[in-house]
XYZ file of C-alpha atoms in Angstrom:
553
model
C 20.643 30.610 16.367
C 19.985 28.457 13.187
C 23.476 27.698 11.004
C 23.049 29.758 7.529
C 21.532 27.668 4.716
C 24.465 26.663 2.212
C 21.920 26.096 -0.615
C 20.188 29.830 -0.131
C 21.680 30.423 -3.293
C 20.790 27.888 -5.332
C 18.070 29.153 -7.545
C 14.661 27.308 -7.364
C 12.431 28.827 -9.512
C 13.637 26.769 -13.009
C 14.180 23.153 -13.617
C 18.008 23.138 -12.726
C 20.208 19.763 -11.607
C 22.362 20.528 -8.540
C 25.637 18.316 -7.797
C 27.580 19.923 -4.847
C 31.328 18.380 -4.641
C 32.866 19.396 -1.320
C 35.814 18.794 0.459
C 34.930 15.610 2.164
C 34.428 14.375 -1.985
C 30.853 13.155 -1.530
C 28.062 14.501 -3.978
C 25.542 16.750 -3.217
C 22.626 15.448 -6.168
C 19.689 17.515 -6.233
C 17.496 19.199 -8.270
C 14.437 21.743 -8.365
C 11.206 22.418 -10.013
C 10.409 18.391 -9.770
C 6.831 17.371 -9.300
C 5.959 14.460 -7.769
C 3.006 12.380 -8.259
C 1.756 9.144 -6.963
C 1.499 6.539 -8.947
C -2.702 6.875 -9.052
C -2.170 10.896 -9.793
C -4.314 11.271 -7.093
C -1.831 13.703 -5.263
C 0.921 15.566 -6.328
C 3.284 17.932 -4.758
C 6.750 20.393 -5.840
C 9.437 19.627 -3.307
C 11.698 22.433 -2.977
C 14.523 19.768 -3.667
C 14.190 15.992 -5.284
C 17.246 14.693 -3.980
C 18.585 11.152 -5.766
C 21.833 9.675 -3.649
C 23.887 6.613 -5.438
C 25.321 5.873 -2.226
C 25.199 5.578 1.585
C 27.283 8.324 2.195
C 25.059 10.403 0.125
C 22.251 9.854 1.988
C 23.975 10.104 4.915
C 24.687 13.990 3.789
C 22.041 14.622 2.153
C 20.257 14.103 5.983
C 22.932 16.282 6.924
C 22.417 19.227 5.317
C 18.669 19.175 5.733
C 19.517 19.328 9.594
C 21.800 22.034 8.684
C 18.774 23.766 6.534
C 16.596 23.089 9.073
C 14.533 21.338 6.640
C 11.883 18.034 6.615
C 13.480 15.515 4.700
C 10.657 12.291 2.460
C 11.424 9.396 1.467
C 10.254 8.196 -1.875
C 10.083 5.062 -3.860
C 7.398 4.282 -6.768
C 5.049 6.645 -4.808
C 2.497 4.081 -5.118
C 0.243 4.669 -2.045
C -2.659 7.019 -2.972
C -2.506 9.338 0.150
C -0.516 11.848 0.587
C 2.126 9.958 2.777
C 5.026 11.229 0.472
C 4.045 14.802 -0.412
C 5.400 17.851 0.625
C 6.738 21.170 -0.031
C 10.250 21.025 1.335
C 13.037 18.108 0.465
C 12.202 14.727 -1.227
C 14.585 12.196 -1.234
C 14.558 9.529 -4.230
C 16.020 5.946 -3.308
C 15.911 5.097 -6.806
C 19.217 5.051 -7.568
C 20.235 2.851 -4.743
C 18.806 -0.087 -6.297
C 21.674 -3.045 -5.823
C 21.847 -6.439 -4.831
C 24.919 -6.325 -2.300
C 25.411 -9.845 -1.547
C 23.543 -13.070 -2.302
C 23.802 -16.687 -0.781
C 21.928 -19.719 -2.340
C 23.138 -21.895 0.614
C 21.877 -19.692 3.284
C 19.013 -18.134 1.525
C 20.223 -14.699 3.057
C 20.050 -11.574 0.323
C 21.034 -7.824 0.727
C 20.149 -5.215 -1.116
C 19.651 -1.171 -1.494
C 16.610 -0.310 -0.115
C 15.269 1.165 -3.446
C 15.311 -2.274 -5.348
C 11.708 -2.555 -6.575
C 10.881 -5.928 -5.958
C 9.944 -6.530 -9.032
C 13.779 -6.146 -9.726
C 14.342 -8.298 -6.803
C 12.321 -11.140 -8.444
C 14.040 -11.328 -10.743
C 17.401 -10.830 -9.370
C 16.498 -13.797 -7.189
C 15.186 -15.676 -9.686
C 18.401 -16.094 -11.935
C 20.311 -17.553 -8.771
C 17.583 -19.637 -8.031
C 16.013 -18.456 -5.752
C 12.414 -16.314 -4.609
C 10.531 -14.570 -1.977
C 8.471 -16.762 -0.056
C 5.377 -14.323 -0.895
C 3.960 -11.706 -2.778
C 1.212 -9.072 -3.222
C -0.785 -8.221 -6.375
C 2.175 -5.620 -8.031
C 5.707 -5.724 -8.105
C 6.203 -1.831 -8.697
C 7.124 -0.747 -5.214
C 10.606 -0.646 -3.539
C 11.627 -3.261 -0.590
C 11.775 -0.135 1.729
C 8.515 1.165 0.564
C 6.595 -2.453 0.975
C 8.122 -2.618 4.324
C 7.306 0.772 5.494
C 3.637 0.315 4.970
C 2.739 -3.015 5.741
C 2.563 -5.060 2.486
C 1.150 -8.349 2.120
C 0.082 -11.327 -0.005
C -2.765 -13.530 0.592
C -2.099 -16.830 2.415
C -2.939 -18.337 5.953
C 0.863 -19.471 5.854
C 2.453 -16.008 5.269
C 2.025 -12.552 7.269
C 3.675 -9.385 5.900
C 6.306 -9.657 3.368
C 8.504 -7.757 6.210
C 8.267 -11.111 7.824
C 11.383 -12.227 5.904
C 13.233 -9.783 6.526
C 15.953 -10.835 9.325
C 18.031 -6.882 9.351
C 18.341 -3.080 8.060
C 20.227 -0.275 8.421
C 18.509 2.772 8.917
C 19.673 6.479 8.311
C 18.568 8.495 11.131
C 17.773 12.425 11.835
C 21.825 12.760 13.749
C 23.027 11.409 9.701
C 24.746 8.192 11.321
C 23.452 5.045 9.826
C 22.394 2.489 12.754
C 21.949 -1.485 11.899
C 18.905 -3.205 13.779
C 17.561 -6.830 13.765
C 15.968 -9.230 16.415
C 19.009 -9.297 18.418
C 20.722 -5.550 17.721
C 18.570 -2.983 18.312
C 15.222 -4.810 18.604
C 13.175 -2.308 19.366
C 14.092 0.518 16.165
C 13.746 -2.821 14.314
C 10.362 -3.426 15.154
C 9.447 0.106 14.866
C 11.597 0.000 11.234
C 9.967 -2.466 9.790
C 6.088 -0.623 9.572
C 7.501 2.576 9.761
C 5.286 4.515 7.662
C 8.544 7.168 6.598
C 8.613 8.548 10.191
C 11.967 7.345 11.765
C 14.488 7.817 8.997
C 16.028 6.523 5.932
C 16.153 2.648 5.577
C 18.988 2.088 3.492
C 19.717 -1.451 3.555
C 17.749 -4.924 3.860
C 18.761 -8.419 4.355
C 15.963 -11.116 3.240
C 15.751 -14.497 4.275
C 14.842 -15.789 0.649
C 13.727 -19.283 -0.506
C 14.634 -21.593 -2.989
C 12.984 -20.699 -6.475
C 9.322 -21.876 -7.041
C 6.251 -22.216 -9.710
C 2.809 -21.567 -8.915
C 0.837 -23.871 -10.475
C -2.828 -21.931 -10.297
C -6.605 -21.623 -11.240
C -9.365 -19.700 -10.886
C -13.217 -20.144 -11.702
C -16.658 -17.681 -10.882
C -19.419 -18.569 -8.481
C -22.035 -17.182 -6.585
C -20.961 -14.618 -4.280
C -23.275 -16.882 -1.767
C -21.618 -20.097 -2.237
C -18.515 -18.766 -1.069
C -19.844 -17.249 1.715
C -21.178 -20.611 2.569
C -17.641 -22.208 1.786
C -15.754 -20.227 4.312
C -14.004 -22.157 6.100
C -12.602 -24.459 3.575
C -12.301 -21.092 1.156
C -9.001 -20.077 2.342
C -7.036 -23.173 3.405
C -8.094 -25.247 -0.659
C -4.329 -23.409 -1.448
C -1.378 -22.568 -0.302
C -2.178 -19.148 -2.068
C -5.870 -17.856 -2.383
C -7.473 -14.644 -3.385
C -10.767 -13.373 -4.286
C -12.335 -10.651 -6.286
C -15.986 -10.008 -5.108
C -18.683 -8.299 -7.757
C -21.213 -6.755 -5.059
C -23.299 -5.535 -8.110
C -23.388 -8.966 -10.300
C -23.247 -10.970 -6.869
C -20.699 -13.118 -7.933
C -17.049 -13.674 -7.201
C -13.681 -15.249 -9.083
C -11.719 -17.173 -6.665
C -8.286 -17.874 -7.691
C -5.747 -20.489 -5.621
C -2.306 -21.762 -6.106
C -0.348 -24.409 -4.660
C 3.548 -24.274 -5.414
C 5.592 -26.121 -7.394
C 9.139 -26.798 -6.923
C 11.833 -26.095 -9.534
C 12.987 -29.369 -9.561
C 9.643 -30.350 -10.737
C 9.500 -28.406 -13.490
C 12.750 -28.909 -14.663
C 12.315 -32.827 -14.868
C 9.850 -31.864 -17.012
C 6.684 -33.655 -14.050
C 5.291 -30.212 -14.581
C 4.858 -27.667 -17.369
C 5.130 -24.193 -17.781
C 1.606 -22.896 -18.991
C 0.444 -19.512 -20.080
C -3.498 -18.978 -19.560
C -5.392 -17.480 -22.241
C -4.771 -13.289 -22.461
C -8.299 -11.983 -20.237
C -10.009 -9.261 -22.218
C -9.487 -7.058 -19.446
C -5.544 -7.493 -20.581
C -5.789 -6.734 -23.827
C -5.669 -3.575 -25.590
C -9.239 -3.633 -26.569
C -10.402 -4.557 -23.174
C -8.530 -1.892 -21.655
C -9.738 0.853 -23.303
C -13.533 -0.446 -23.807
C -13.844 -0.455 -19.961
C -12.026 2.566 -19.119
C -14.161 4.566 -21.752
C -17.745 2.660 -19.945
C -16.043 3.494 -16.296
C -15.979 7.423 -18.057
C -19.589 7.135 -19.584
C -20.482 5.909 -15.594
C -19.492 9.251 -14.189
C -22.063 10.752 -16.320
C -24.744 8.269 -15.962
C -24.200 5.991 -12.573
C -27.411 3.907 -13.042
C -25.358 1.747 -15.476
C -22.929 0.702 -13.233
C -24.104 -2.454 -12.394
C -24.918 -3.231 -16.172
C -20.968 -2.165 -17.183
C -19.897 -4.722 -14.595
C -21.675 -7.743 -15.543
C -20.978 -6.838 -19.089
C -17.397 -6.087 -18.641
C -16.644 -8.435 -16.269
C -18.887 -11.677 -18.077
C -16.230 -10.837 -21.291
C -13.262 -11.076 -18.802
C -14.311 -13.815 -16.709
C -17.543 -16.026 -18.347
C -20.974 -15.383 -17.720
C -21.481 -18.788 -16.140
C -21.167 -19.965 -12.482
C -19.001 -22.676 -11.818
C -16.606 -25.100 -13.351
C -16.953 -24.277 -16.789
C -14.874 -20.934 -15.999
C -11.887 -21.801 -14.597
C -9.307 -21.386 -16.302
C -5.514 -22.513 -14.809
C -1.660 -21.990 -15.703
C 1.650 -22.760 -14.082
C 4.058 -20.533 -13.968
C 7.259 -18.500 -12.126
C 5.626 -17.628 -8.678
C 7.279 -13.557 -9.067
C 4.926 -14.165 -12.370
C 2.036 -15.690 -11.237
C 1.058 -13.548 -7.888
C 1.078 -10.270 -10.094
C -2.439 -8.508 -10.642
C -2.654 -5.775 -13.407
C -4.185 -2.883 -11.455
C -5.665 -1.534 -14.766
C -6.382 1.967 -14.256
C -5.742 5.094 -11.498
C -8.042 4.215 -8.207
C -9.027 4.884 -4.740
C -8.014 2.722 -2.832
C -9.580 2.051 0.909
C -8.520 -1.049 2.887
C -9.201 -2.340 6.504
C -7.879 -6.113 8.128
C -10.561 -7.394 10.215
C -10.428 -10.588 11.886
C -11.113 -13.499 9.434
C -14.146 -15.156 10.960
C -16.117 -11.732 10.304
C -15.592 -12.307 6.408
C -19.056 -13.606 5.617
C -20.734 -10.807 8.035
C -19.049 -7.899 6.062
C -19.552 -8.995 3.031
C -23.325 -10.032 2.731
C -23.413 -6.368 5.181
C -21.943 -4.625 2.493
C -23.716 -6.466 -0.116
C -26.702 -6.011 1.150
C -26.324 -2.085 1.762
C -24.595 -1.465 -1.950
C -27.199 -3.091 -3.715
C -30.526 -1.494 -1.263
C -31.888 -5.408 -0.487
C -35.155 -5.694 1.175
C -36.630 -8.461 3.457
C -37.440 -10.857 1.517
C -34.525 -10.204 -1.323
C -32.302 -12.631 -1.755
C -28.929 -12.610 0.223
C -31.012 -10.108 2.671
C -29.541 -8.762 5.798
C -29.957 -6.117 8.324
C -26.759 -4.121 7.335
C -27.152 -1.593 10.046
C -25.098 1.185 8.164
C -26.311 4.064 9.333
C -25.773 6.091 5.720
C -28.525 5.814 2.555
C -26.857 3.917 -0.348
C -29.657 5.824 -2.422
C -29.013 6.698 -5.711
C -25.382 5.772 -5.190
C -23.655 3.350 -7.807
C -20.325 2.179 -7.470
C -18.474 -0.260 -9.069
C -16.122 -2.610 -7.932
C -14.244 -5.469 -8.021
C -13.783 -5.530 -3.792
C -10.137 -7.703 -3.210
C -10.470 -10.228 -0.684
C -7.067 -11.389 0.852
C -6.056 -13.290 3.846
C -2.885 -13.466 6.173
C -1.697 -14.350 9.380
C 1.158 -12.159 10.720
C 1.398 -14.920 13.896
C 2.460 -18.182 11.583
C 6.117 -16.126 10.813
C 6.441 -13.505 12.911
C 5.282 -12.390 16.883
C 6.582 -9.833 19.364
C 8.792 -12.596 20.908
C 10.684 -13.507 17.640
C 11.155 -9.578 17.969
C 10.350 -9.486 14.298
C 6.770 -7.878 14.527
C 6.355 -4.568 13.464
C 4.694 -2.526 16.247
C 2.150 -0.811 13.460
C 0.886 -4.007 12.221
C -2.532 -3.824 11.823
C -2.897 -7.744 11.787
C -4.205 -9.196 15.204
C -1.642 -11.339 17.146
C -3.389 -13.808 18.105
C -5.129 -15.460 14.492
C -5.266 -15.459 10.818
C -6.890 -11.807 9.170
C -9.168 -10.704 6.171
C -8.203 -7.542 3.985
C -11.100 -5.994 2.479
C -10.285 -3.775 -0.478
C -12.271 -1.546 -1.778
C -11.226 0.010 -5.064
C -12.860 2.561 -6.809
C -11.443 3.657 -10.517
C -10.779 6.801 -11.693
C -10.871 6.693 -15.673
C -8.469 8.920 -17.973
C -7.484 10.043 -14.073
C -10.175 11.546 -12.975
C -12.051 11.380 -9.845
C -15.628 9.901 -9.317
C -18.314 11.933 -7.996
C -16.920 13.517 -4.780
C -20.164 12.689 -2.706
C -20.174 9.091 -4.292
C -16.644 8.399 -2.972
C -17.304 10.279 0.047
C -20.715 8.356 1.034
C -19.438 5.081 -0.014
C -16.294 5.281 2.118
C -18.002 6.463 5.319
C -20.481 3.339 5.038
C -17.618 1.123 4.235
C -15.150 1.731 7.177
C -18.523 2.600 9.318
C -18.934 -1.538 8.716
C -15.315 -1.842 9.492
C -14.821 -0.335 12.072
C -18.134 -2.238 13.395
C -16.172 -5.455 13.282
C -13.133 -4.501 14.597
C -11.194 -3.340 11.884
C -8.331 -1.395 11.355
C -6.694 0.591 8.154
C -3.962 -0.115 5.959
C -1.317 2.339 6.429
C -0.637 2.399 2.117
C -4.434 3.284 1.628
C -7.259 6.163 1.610
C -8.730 6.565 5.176
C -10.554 9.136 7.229
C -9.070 7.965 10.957
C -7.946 9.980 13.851
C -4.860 9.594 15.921
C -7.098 8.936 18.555
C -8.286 5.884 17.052
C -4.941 4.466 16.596
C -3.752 5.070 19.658
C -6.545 3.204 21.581
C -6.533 0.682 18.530
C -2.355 -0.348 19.419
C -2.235 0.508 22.978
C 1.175 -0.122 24.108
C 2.383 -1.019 20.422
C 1.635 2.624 20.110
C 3.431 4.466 22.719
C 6.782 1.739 21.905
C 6.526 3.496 18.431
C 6.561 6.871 19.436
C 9.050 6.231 21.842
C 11.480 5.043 19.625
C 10.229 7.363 16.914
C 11.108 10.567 19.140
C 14.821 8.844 20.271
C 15.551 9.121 16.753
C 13.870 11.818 15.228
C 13.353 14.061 18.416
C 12.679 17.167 16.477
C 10.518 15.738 13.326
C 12.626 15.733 10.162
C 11.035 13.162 8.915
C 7.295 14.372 10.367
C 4.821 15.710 8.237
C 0.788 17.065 8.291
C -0.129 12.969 7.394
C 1.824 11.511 10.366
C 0.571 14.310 12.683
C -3.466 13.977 11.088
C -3.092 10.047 11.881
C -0.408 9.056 13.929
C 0.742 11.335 16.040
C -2.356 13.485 17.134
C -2.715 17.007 18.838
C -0.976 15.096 22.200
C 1.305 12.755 21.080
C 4.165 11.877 23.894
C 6.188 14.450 22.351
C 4.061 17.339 21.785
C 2.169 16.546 25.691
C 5.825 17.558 27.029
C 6.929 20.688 25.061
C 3.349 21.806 23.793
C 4.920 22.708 20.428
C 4.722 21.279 17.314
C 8.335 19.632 16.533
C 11.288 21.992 15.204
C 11.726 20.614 11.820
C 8.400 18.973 11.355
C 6.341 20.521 7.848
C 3.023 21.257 8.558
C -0.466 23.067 6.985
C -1.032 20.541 3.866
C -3.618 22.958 1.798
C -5.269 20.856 -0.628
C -6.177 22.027 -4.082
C -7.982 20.531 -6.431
C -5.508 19.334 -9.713
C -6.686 20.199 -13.111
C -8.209 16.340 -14.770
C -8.635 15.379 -11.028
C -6.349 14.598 -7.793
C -5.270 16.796 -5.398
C -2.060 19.311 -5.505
C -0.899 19.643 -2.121
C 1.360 22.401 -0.449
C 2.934 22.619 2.723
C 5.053 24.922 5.428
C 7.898 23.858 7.234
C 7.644 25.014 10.990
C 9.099 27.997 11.962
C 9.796 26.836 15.126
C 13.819 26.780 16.544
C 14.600 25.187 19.784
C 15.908 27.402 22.945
């Protein structure tokens, strides 16, 4: 028989801030009637309890007591992803608060910190000793544990994930003890840790190997879309760092590369400081004149393609060539950062880098209806009309290679990387806007992201875990093979009756017959399931959820 619920009669129906003090003299800090919302708005949620620990041993009972309230316990950062990874209808906890650096060592280059750091806080907690992380991605917003837990990267052919420098955690698990892992101590929860996409437990804790601080010095110019197709191979290895924004509808693209620049440098004064020029996509004008166009678009889509070579000439030049570029030097926690603009879809697949030029001038081709003859012409062989649909874009093209860093024999590669092992990978992004919040046409998004990971799955692709994606279980399983099964084993050792399982791990990850399920033919005891979706008032989705009624013999 379940234990009695100790928080039965706490009231939930009013915005009230819980602190429990027991015996043992560890905090209880919770508190009801919280929404949560991802960072895009595209889903939100009411948790029956948004719980924020300051400490380990707060966590530790706040896992605990959901056990003891037989209750599925999230963990939250920034809430950046736009799925609904991090919703639910039963207990969220908040890693906010546990936000310190714990120790710090310029000689060694190791760092540890609270897993709810956001790194932009790391930066620049690094940054006054001296010091950086070796690589970024486009935002700083997120939390360590959050980057980790869904595979972020940057874009280099030198650097993988950014969990590739990290050399230990300590992870919170369903029993409330907290269990350290690395390479050497418990190498297989700390591959399965370190792309863990919230389904083991809490990570609480995360050594870095950091390096010494660093300046990027950078530029960027516009070209044909064709000439960098044509530039391939040289396009990603010009840099240490190299990214690029493609413009499907204006067939063009902005490359931007950066090479660093140590401190020493710049502090003998061999290399300066620069800020570029503000872009008018940056400015308040800017902002606002292309979010307002972006609205006018979901009205009238046949001016798509006019709003982004207007918008994006003003940003960016409406030449080709050298006379855009436009360069700067500065702080590399400074210079990687992207400004994301406004709420978006977002739907990204890694295929392997030598298919680059074949999915874009596919993709081209099919967005903007080419015909023999056209230039830039292809066969796409999408099997979906692109009639009548308008999208706009920029698409973010970004390279890594997880094998440079990181490999199943260093023990230091998560089993969920979508990256191949064996050579470098190309990220495709595909962003689609959603101004003053709210969504683009529903058949619009829906056509245009069946075509697109249609194509990518055509060449071998696979999703990022952080994104929007329509893939089964299935798929991934045949997709990781034994990667796969090592997850779920270690995921059901420490979470053998799903607190930390919800409807998006079972819709993508775990399937209908995952190892667990195949042997009791139940759903898991604590595991929340039956996500019913509602469309949100100004766009998004509200989502609500049940926890299983099921109790174990």
């Amino acid at each position: 028989m379940a234990s009695p619920d100790p928080l039965s009669s706490l009231p939930l129906d009013t915005r009230t801030t819980i602190t429990i003090h027991s015996s043992d003299g560890i905090p209880f800090r919770a508190r009801t009637a919280y929404t949560h919302r991802t960072w895009a708005r595209t889903f939100s949620c009411l948790p029956e309890l948004f719980i924020q620990p300051h400490t380990l041993p707060e966590v530790e009972k706040a896992v605990g007591l959901a056990r003891q309230c037989r209750r599925r316990l999230v963990t939250v950062g920034s809430g950046h992803s736009p799925s609904d990874l991090t919703c639910t209808s039963s207990w969220m906890l908040n890693l906010d608060r546990l936000d310190r650096v714990l120790s710090l060592d310029p000689a060694t280059g190791l760092c540890t910190v609270e897993a709810g750091i956001r790194l932009g806080q790391l930066s620049a907690a690094l940054h006054d000793a001296g010091l950086a992380l070796p690589s970024l991605g486009s935002i700083d917003e997120q939390s360590i544990a959050g980057a980790i837990s869904t595979g972020t990267h940057g874009s280099s052919l030198r650097h993988g994930l950014i969990s590739e420098c990290v050399v230990a955690l300590r992870v919170t698990l369903a029993d409330g003890g907290t269990r350290a892992c690395s390479a050497e101590e418990n190498p297989e929860l700390f591959r399965a840790a370190l792309l863990s996409v919230g389904a083991l437990g809490v990570i609480t804790e995360v050594t870095l190997k950091v390096v010494p601080a660093f300046s990027l010095a950078w530029s960027q110019a516009i070209d044909l879309d064709a000439r960098v197709v044509e530039g391939w191979e040289g396009l990603w290895r010009q840099a240490e760092f190299v990214r690029v924004w493609w413009l499907p509808h204006t067939r063009r693209a902005v490359v931007w590369k950066a090479d660093r620049v140590k401190k020493e440098e710049v502090e003998a004064g061999g290399v300066m400081h620069t800020q570029p020029p503000t872009p008018f996509l940056d400015t308040k004008l800017g902002y606002f004149v292309y979010q307002n166009l972006l609205a006018l678009a979901r009205w009238f889509p046949r001016i798509t393609p006019w709003i982004e070579s207007f918008v994006f000439g003003l940003n960016y030049g409406f030449q080709n060539g050298e006379s855009t570029r436009v360069s700067g030097c500065q702080e590399s926690h400074r210079a990687f950062l992207l400004n994301c603009l406004y709420s978006q879809f977002v739907n990204e697949w890694a295929i392997p880098l030598h298919k680059g030029p074949e999915a874009l001038l596919r993709l081209g081709a099919w967005l903007n209806r080419l015909q023999p003859g056209d230039p830039g012409y292809v066969d796409h062989r999408i099997p979906f009309s692109a009639e009548g649909l308008w999208v706009h874009s920029p698409i973010e093209v970004r390279v890594s290679d997880t094998t440079v860093n990181s490999s199943a024999a260093k023990g230091n590669r998560p089993y969920l990387d979508i990256t191949p092992d064996d050579g470098p990978v190309l990220y495709i992004n595909a962003t689609m806007y959603r101004p003053y919040h709210r969504d683009p046409t529903h058949e619009a998004t829906e056509r245009y992201y069946e075509a697109f990971e249609w194509l990518m799955r055509d060449l071998g692709g696979r999703p990022h875990w952080a994104k929007t994606f329509t893939v089964t279980a299935d798929e991934f399983a045949a997709w990781y093979g034994n990667n796969w099964r090592q997850f779920c084993k270690v995921r059901d050792e420490v979470d053998p009756n799903g607190m930390f399982v919800g409807p998006w791990h079972r819709r993508y990850l775990l399937g209908a017959a995952s190892p667990k399920t195949e042997e009791t033919g139940l759903l898991l005891p604590l595991e929340e399931v039956g996500f019913v979706r509602e469309k949100a008032e100004g766009g998004g989705f509200r989502v609500y959820g049940n926890q299983n009624p099921v109790v174990p013999a």
